[in-house]
PDB file of C-alpha atoms in Angstrom:
ATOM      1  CA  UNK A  85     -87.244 200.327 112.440  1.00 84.00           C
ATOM      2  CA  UNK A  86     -90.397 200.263 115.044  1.00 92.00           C
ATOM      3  CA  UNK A  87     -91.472 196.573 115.483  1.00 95.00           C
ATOM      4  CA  UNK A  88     -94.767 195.973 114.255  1.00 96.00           C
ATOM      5  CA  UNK A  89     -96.495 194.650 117.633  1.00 97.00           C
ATOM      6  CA  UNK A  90     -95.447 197.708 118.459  1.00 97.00           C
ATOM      7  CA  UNK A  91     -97.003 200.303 116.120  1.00 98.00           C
ATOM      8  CA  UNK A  92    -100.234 198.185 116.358  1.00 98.00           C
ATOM      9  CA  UNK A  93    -100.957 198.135 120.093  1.00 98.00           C
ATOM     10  CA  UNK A  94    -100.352 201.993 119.451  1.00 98.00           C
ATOM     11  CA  UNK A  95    -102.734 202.313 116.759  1.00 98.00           C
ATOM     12  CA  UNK A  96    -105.319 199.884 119.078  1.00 98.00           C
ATOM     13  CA  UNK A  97    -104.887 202.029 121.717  1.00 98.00           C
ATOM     14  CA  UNK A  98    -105.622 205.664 120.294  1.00 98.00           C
ATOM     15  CA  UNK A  99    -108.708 203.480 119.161  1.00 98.00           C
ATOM     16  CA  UNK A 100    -110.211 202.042 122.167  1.00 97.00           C
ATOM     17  CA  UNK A 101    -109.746 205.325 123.887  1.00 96.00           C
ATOM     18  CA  UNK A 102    -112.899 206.739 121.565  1.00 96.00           C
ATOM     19  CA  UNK A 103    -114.799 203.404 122.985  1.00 95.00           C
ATOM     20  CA  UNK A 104    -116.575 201.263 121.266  1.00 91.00           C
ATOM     21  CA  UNK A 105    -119.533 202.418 119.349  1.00 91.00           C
ATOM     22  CA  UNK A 106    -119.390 205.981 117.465  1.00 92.00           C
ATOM     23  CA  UNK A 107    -122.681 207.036 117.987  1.00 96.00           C
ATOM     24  CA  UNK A 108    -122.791 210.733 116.075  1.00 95.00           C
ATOM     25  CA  UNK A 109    -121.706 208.428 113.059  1.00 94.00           C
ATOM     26  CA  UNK A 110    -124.405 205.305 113.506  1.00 94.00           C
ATOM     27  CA  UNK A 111    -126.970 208.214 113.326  1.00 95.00           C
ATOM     28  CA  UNK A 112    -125.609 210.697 110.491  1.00 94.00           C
ATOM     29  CA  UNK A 113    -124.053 208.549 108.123  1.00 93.00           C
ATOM     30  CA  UNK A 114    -125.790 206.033 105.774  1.00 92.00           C
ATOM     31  CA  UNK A 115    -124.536 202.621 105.791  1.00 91.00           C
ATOM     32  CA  UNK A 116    -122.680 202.066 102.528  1.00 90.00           C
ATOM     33  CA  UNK A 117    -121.222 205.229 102.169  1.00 93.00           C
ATOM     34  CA  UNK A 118    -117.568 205.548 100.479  1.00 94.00           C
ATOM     35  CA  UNK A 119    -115.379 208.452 100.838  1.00 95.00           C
ATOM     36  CA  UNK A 120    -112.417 210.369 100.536  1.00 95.00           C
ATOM     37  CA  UNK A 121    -110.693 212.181 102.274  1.00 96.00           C
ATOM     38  CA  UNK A 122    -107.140 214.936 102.392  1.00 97.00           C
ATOM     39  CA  UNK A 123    -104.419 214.504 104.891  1.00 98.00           C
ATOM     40  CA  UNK A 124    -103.796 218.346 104.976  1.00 98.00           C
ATOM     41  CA  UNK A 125    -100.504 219.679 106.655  1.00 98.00           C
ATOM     42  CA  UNK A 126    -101.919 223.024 107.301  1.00 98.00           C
ATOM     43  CA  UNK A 127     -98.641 224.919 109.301  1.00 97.00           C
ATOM     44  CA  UNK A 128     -96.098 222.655 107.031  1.00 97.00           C
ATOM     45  CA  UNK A 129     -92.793 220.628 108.420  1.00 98.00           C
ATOM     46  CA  UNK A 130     -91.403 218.096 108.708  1.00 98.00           C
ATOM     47  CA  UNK A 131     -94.021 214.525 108.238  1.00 98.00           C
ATOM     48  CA  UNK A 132     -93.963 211.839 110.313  1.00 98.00           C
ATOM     49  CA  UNK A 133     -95.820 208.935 112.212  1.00 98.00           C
ATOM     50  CA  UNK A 134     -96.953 207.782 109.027  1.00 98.00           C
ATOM     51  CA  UNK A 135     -96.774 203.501 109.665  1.00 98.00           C
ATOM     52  CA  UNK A 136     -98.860 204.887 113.058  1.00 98.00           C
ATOM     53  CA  UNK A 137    -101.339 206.512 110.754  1.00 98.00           C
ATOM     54  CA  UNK A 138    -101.788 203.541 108.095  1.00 98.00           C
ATOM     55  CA  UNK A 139    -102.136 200.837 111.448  1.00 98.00           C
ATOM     56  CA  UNK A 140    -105.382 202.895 112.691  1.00 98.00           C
ATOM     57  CA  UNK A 141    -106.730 202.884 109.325  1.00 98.00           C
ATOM     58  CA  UNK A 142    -106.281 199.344 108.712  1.00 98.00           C
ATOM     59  CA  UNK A 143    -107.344 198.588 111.576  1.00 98.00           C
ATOM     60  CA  UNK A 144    -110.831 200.689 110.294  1.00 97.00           C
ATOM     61  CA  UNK A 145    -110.522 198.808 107.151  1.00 97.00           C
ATOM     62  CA  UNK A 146    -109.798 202.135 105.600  1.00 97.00           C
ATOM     63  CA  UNK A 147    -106.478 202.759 103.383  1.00 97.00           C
ATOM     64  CA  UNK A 148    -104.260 205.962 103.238  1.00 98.00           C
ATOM     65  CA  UNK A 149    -102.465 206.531  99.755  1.00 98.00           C
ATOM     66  CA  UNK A 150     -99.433 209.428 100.969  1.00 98.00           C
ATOM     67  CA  UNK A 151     -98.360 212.040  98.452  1.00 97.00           C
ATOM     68  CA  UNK A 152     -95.140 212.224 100.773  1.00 97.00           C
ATOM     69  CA  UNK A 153     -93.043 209.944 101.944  1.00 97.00           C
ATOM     70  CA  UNK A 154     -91.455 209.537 105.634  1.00 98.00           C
ATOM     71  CA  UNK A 155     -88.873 212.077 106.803  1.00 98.00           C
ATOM     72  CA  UNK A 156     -89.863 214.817 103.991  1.00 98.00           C
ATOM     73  CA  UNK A 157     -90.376 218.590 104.146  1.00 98.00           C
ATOM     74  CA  UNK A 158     -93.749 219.786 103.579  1.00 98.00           C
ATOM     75  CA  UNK A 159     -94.970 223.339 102.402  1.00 98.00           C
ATOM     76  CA  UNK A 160     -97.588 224.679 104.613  1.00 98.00           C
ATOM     77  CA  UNK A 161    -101.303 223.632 103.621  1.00 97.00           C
ATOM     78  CA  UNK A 162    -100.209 220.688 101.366  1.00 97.00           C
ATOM     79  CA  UNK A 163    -102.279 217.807 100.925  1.00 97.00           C
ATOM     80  CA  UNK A 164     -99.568 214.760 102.076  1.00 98.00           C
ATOM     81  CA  UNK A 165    -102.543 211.629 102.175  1.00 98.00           C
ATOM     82  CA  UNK A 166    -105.749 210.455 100.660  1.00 97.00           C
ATOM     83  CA  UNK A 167    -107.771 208.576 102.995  1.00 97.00           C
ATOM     84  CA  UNK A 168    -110.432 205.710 101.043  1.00 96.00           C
ATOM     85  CA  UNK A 169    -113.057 204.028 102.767  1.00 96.00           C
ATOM     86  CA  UNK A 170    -116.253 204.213 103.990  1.00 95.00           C
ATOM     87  CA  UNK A 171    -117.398 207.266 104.867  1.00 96.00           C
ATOM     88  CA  UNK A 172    -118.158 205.436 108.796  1.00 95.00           C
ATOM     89  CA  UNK A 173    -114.563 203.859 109.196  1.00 96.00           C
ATOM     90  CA  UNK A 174    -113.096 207.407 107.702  1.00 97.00           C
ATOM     91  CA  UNK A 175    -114.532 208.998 110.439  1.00 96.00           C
ATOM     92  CA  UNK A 176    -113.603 206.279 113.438  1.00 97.00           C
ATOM     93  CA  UNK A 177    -109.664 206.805 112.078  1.00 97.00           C
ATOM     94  CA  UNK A 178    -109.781 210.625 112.197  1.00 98.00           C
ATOM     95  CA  UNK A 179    -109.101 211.261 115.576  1.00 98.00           C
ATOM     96  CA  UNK A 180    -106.747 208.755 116.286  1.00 98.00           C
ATOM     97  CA  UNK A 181    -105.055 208.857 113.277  1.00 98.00           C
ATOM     98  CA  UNK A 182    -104.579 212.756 113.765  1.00 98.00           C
ATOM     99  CA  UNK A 183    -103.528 212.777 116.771  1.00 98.00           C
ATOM    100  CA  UNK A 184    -100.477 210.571 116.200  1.00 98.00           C
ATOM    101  CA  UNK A 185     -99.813 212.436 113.355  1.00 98.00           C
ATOM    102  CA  UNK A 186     -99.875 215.671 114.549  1.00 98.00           C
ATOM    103  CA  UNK A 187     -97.731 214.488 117.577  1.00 98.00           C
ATOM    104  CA  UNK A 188     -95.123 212.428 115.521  1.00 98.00           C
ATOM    105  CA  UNK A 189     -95.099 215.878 112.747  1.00 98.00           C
ATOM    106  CA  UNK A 190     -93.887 218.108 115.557  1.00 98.00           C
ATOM    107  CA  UNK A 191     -91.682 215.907 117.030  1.00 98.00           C
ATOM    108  CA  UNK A 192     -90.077 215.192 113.923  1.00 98.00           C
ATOM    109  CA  UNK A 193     -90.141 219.392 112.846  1.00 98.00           C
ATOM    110  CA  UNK A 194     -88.657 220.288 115.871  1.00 98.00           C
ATOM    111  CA  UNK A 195     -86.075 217.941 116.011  1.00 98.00           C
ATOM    112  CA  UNK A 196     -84.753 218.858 112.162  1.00 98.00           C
ATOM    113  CA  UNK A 197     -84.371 222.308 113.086  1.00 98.00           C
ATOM    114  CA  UNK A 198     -81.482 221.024 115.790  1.00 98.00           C
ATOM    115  CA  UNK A 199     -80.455 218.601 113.105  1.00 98.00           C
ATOM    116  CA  UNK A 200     -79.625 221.656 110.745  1.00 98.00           C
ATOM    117  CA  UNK A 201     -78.499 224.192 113.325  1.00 98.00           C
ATOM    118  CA  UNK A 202     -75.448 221.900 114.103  1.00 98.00           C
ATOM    119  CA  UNK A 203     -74.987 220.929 110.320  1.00 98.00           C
ATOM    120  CA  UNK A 204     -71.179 220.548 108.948  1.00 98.00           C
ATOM    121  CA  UNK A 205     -70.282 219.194 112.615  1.00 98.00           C
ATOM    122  CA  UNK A 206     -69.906 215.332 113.233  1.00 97.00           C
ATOM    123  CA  UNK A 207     -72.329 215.930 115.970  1.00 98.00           C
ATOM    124  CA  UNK A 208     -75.528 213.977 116.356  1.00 98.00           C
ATOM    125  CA  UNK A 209     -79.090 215.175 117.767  1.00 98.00           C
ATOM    126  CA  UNK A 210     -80.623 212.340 120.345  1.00 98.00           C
ATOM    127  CA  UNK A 211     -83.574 212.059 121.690  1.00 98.00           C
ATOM    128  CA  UNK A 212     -83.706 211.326 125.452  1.00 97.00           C
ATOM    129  CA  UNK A 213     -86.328 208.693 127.514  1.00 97.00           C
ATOM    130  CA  UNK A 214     -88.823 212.198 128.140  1.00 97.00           C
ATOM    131  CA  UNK A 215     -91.257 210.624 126.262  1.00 97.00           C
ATOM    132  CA  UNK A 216     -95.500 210.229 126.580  1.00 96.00           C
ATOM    133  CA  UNK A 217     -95.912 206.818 128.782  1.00 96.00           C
ATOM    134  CA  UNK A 218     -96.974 204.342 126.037  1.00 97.00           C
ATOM    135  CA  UNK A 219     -95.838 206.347 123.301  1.00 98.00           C
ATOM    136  CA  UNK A 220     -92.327 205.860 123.105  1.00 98.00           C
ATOM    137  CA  UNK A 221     -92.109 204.008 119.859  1.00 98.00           C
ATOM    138  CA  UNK A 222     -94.003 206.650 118.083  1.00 98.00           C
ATOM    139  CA  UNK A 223     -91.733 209.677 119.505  1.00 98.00           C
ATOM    140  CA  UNK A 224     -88.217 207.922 118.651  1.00 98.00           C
ATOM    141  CA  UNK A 225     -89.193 207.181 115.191  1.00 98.00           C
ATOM    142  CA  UNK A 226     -90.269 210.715 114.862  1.00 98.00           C
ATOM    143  CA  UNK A 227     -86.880 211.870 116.177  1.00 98.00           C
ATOM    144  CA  UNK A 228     -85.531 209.770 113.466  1.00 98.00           C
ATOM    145  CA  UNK A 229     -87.528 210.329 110.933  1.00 98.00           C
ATOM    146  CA  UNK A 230     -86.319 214.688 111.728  1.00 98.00           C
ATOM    147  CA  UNK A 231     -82.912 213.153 111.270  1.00 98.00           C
ATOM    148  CA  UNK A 232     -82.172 212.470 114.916  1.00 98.00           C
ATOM    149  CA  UNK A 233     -80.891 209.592 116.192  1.00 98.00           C
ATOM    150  CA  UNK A 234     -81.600 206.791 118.467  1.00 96.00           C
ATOM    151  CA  UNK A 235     -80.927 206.964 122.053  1.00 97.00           C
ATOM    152  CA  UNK A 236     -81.572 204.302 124.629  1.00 95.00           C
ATOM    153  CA  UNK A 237     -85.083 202.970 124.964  1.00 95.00           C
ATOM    154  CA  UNK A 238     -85.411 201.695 128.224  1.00 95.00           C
ATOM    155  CA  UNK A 239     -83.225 200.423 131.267  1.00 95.00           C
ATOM    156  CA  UNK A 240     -82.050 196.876 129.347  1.00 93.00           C
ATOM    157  CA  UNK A 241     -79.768 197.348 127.339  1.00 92.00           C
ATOM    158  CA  UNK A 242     -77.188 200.037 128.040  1.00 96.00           C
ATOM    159  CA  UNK A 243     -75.817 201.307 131.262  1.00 97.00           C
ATOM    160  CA  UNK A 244     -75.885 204.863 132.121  1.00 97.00           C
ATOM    161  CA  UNK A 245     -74.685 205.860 135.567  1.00 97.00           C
ATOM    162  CA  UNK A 246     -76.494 209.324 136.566  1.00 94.00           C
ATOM    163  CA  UNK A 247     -75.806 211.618 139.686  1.00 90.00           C
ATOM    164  CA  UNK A 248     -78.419 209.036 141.748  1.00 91.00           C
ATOM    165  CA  UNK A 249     -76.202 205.883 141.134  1.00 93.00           C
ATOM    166  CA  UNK A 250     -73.046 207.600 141.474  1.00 91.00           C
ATOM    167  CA  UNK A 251     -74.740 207.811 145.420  1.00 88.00           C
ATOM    168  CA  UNK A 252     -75.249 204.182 145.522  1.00 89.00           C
ATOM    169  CA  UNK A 253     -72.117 203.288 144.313  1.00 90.00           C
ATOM    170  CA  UNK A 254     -69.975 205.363 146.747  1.00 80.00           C
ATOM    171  CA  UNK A 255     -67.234 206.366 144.564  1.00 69.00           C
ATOM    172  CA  UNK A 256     -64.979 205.125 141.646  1.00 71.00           C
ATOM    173  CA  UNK A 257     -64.334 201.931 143.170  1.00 78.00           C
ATOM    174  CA  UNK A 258     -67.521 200.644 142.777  1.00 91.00           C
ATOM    175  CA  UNK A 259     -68.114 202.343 139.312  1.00 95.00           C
ATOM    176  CA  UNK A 260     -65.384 200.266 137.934  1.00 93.00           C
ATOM    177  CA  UNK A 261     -66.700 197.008 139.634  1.00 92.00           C
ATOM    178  CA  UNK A 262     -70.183 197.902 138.085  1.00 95.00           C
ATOM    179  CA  UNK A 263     -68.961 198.637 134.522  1.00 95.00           C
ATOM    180  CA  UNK A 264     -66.686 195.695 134.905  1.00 95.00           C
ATOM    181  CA  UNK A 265     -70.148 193.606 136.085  1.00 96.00           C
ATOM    182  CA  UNK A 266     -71.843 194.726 133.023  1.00 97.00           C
ATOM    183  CA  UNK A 267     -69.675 194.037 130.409  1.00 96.00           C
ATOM    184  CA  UNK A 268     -69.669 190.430 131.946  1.00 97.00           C
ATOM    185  CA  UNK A 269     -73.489 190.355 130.828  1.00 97.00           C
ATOM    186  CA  UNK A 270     -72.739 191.215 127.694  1.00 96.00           C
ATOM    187  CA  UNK A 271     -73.509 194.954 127.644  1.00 96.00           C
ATOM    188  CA  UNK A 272     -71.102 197.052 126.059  1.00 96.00           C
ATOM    189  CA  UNK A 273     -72.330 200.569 125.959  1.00 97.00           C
ATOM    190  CA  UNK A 274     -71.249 202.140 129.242  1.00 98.00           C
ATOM    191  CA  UNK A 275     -72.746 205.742 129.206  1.00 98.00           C
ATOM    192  CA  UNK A 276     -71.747 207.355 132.606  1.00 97.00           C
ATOM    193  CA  UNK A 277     -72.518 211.427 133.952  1.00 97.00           C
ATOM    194  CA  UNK A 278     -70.014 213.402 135.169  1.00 97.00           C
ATOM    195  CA  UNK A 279     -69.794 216.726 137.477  1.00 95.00           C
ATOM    196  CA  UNK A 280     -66.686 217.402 137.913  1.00 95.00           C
ATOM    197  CA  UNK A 281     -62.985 216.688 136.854  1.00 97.00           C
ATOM    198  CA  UNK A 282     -62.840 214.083 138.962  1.00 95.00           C
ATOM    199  CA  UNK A 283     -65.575 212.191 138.372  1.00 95.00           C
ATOM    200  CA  UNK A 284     -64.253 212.227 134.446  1.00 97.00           C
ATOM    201  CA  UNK A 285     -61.171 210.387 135.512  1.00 96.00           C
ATOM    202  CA  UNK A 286     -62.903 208.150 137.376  1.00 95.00           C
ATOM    203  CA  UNK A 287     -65.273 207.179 134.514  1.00 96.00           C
ATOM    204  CA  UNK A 288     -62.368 207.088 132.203  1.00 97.00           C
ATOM    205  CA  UNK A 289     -60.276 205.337 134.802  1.00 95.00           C
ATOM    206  CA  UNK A 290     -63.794 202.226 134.967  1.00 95.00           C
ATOM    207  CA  UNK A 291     -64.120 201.871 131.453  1.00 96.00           C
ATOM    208  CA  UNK A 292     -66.936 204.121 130.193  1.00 97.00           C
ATOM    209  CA  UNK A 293     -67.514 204.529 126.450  1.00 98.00           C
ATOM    210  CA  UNK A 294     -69.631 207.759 126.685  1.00 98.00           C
ATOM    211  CA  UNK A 295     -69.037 210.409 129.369  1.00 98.00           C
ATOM    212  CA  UNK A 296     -72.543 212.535 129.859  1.00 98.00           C
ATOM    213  CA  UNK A 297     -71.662 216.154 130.533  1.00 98.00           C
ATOM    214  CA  UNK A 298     -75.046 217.711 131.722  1.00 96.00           C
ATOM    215  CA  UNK A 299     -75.853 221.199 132.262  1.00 96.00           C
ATOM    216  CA  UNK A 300     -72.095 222.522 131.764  1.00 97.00           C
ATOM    217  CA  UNK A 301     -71.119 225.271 129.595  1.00 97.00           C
ATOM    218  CA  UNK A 302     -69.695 225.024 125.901  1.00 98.00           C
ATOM    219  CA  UNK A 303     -66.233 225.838 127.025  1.00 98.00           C
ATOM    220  CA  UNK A 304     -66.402 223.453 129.684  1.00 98.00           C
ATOM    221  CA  UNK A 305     -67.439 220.658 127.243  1.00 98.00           C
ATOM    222  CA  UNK A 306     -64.350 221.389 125.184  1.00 98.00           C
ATOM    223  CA  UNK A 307     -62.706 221.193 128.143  1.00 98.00           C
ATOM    224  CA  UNK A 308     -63.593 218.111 129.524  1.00 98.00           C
ATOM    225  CA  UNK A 309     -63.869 216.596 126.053  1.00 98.00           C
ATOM    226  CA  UNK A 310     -60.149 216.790 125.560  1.00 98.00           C
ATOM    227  CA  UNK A 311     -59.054 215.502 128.985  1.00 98.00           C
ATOM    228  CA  UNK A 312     -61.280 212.526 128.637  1.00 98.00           C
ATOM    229  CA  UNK A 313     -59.970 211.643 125.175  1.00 98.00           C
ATOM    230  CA  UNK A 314     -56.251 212.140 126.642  1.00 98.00           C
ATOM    231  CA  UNK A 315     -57.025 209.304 128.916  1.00 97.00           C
ATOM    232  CA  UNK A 316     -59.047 207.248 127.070  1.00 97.00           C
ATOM    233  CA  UNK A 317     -58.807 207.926 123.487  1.00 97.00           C
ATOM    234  CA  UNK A 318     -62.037 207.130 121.467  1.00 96.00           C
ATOM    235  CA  UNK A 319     -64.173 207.455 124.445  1.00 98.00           C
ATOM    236  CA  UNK A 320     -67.499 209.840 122.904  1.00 98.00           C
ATOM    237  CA  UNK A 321     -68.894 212.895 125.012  1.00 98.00           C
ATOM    238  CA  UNK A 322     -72.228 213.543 124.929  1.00 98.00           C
ATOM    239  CA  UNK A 323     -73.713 216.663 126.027  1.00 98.00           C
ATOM    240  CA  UNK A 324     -76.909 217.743 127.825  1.00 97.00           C
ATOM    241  CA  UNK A 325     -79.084 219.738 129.930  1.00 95.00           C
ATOM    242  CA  UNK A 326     -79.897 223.386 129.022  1.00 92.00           C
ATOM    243  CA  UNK A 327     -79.297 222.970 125.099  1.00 97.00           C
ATOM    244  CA  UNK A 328     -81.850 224.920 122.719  1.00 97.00           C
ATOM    245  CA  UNK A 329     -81.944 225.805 119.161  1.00 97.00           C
ATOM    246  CA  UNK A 330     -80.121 229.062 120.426  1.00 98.00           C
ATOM    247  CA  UNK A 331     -76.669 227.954 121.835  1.00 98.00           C
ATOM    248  CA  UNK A 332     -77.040 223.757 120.338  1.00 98.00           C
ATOM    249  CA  UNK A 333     -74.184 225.044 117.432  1.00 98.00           C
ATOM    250  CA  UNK A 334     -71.587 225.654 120.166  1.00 98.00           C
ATOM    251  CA  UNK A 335     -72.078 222.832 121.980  1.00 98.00           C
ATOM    252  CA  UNK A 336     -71.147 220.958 118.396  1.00 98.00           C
ATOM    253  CA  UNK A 337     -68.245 223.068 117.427  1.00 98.00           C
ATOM    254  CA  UNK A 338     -66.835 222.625 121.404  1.00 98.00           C
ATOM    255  CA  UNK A 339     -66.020 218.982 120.440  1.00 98.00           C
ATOM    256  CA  UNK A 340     -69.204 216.979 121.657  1.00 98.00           C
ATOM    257  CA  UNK A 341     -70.296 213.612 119.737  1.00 98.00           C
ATOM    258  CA  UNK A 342     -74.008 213.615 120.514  1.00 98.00           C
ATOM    259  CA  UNK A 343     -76.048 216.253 122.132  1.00 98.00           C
ATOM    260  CA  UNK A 344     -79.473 214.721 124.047  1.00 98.00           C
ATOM    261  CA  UNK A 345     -82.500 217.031 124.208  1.00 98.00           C
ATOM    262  CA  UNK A 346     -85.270 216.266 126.289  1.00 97.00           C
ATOM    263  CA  UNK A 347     -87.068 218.977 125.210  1.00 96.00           C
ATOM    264  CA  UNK A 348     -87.796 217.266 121.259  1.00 98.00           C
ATOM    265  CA  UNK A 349     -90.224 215.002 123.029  1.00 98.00           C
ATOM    266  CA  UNK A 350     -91.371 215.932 126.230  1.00 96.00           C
ATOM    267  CA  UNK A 351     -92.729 219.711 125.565  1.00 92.00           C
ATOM    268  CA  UNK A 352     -93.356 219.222 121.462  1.00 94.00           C
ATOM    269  CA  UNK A 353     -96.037 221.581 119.880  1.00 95.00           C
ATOM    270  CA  UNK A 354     -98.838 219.442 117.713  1.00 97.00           C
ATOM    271  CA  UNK A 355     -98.606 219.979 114.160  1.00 98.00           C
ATOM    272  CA  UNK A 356    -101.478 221.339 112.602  1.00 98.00           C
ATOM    273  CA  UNK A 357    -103.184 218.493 110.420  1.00 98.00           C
ATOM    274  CA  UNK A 358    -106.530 218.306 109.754  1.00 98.00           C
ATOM    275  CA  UNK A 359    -108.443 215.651 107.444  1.00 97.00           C
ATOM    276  CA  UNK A 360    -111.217 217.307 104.607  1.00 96.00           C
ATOM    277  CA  UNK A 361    -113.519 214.422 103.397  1.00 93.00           C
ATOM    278  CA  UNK A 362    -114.169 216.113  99.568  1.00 80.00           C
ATOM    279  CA  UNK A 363    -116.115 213.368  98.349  1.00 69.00           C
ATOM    280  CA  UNK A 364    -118.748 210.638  99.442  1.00 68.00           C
ATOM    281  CA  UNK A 365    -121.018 208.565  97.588  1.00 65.00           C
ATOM    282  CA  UNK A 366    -123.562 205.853  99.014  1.00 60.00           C
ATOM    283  CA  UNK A 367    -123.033 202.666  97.169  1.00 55.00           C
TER     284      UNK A 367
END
């Protein structure tokens, strides 16, 4: 579940990005005005980003009543919210509010499609740290809300040792001292890339719970898959790098645990989702 502090400084910052006075409104709209207003999914998918949506119109002092909930598929041109308020704070939210929306939608869409193309497998669809700086919160509970699920969030709590550190570290003497270093502080998820055959002993060899296979073929992450569990049985295999909608089946049938795809947040098309005010009176 997204922390609240942190779905509010989102809302509060889609907001102070339109500044603070909305002129076009101060001179069109009568003070006192009331409206409503339709949430419309125009294209249809998958709806998410909805908590993002209700902080901005709180924080309008506007309320959204949702014909959907979270995490549900929606026909094309459905009406999924009702928007009350007056007609002044309606029209402060609808940017904001529609532009998390439409974000979180697609992200969520896209990532359901992967989540049913590997269907009947054990394997899992993760999101990766691709995200929009600042709106990290919003993508991974959009991944999750597709049926995704969660990744690490940032560098503090899980280790994963990528081609750079494997540099640093000079070999598979110091990758067992460093795994051995972090499970002292406590850490116990030890993700670690591998390139080669090699390499996958030595990460078995140090401890790692997850061996990262990244840009290999299907066969290869069979492969590699069963060696790893020969030497350390239990240990999971995630694969990435290269995966689409396309070929994301045989990487689940070829024996990997997760597959990581950059691509769900860091290249998403918008949803369409527009808001139709249908009815204002001045009070």
């Amino acid at each position: 579940m997204t922390p609240r502090r942190e779905i509010e400084r989102i809302a509060a910052a889609a907001l102070a990005e339109d500044g603070d006075t909305d002129i076009t409104t101060a001179v069109t709209v009568r003070p006192g005005t009331t409206a409503e207003g339709l949430i419309e999914y125009r294209d249809g998918g998958v709806l998410a980003g909805t908590v993002f949506a209700d902080a901005v119109a709180l924080a309008c002092r506007c309320t959204i009543k949702w014909q959907n909930v979270e995490g549900s598929t929606v026909a094309p041109g459905m009406a999924v919210g009702l928007v009350r308020g007056e007609l002044a704070a309606i029209l402060r939210a609808e940017r904001p509010m529609l532009n998390l929306l439409q974000r979180a939608c697609g992200i969520a869409t896209i990532t359901r499609a992967y989540v049913d193309a590997v269907r009947g497998t054990s394997c899992r669809i993760l999101h990766t740290r691709k995200t929009v700086p600042g709106l990290r919160a919003l993508d991974v509970a959009a991944v999750i809300a597709g049926g995704g699920h969660r990744h690490r969030v940032d560098l503090a709590h899980e280790v994963m040792v990528k081609d750079n550190y494997w540099q640093a570290l000079g070999g598979g003497e110091g990758l067992g001292q460093a795994l051995a270093e972090a499970k002292k502080r406590g850490v116990t998820a030890l993700y670690v890339e591998v390139e080669s055959v090699e390499q996958l002993k030595l990460a078995c060899a140090a401890g790692a719970t997850r061996l990262l296979v990244d840009n290999q073929r299907p066969e290869t992450v069979e492969d590699w898959g069963r060696r790893a569990r020969a030497l350390s049985p239990g240990i999971e295999i995630e694969a990435t790098g290269g995966i689409t909608l396309a070929n994301v089946r045989a990487y689940a049938e070829a024996g990997a645990d997760y597959i990581s795809i950059g691509a769900l947040t860091h290249s998403v098309k918008a949803a369409d989702i527009a808001l139709e005010v249908r009815y204002s009176k001045r009070n």
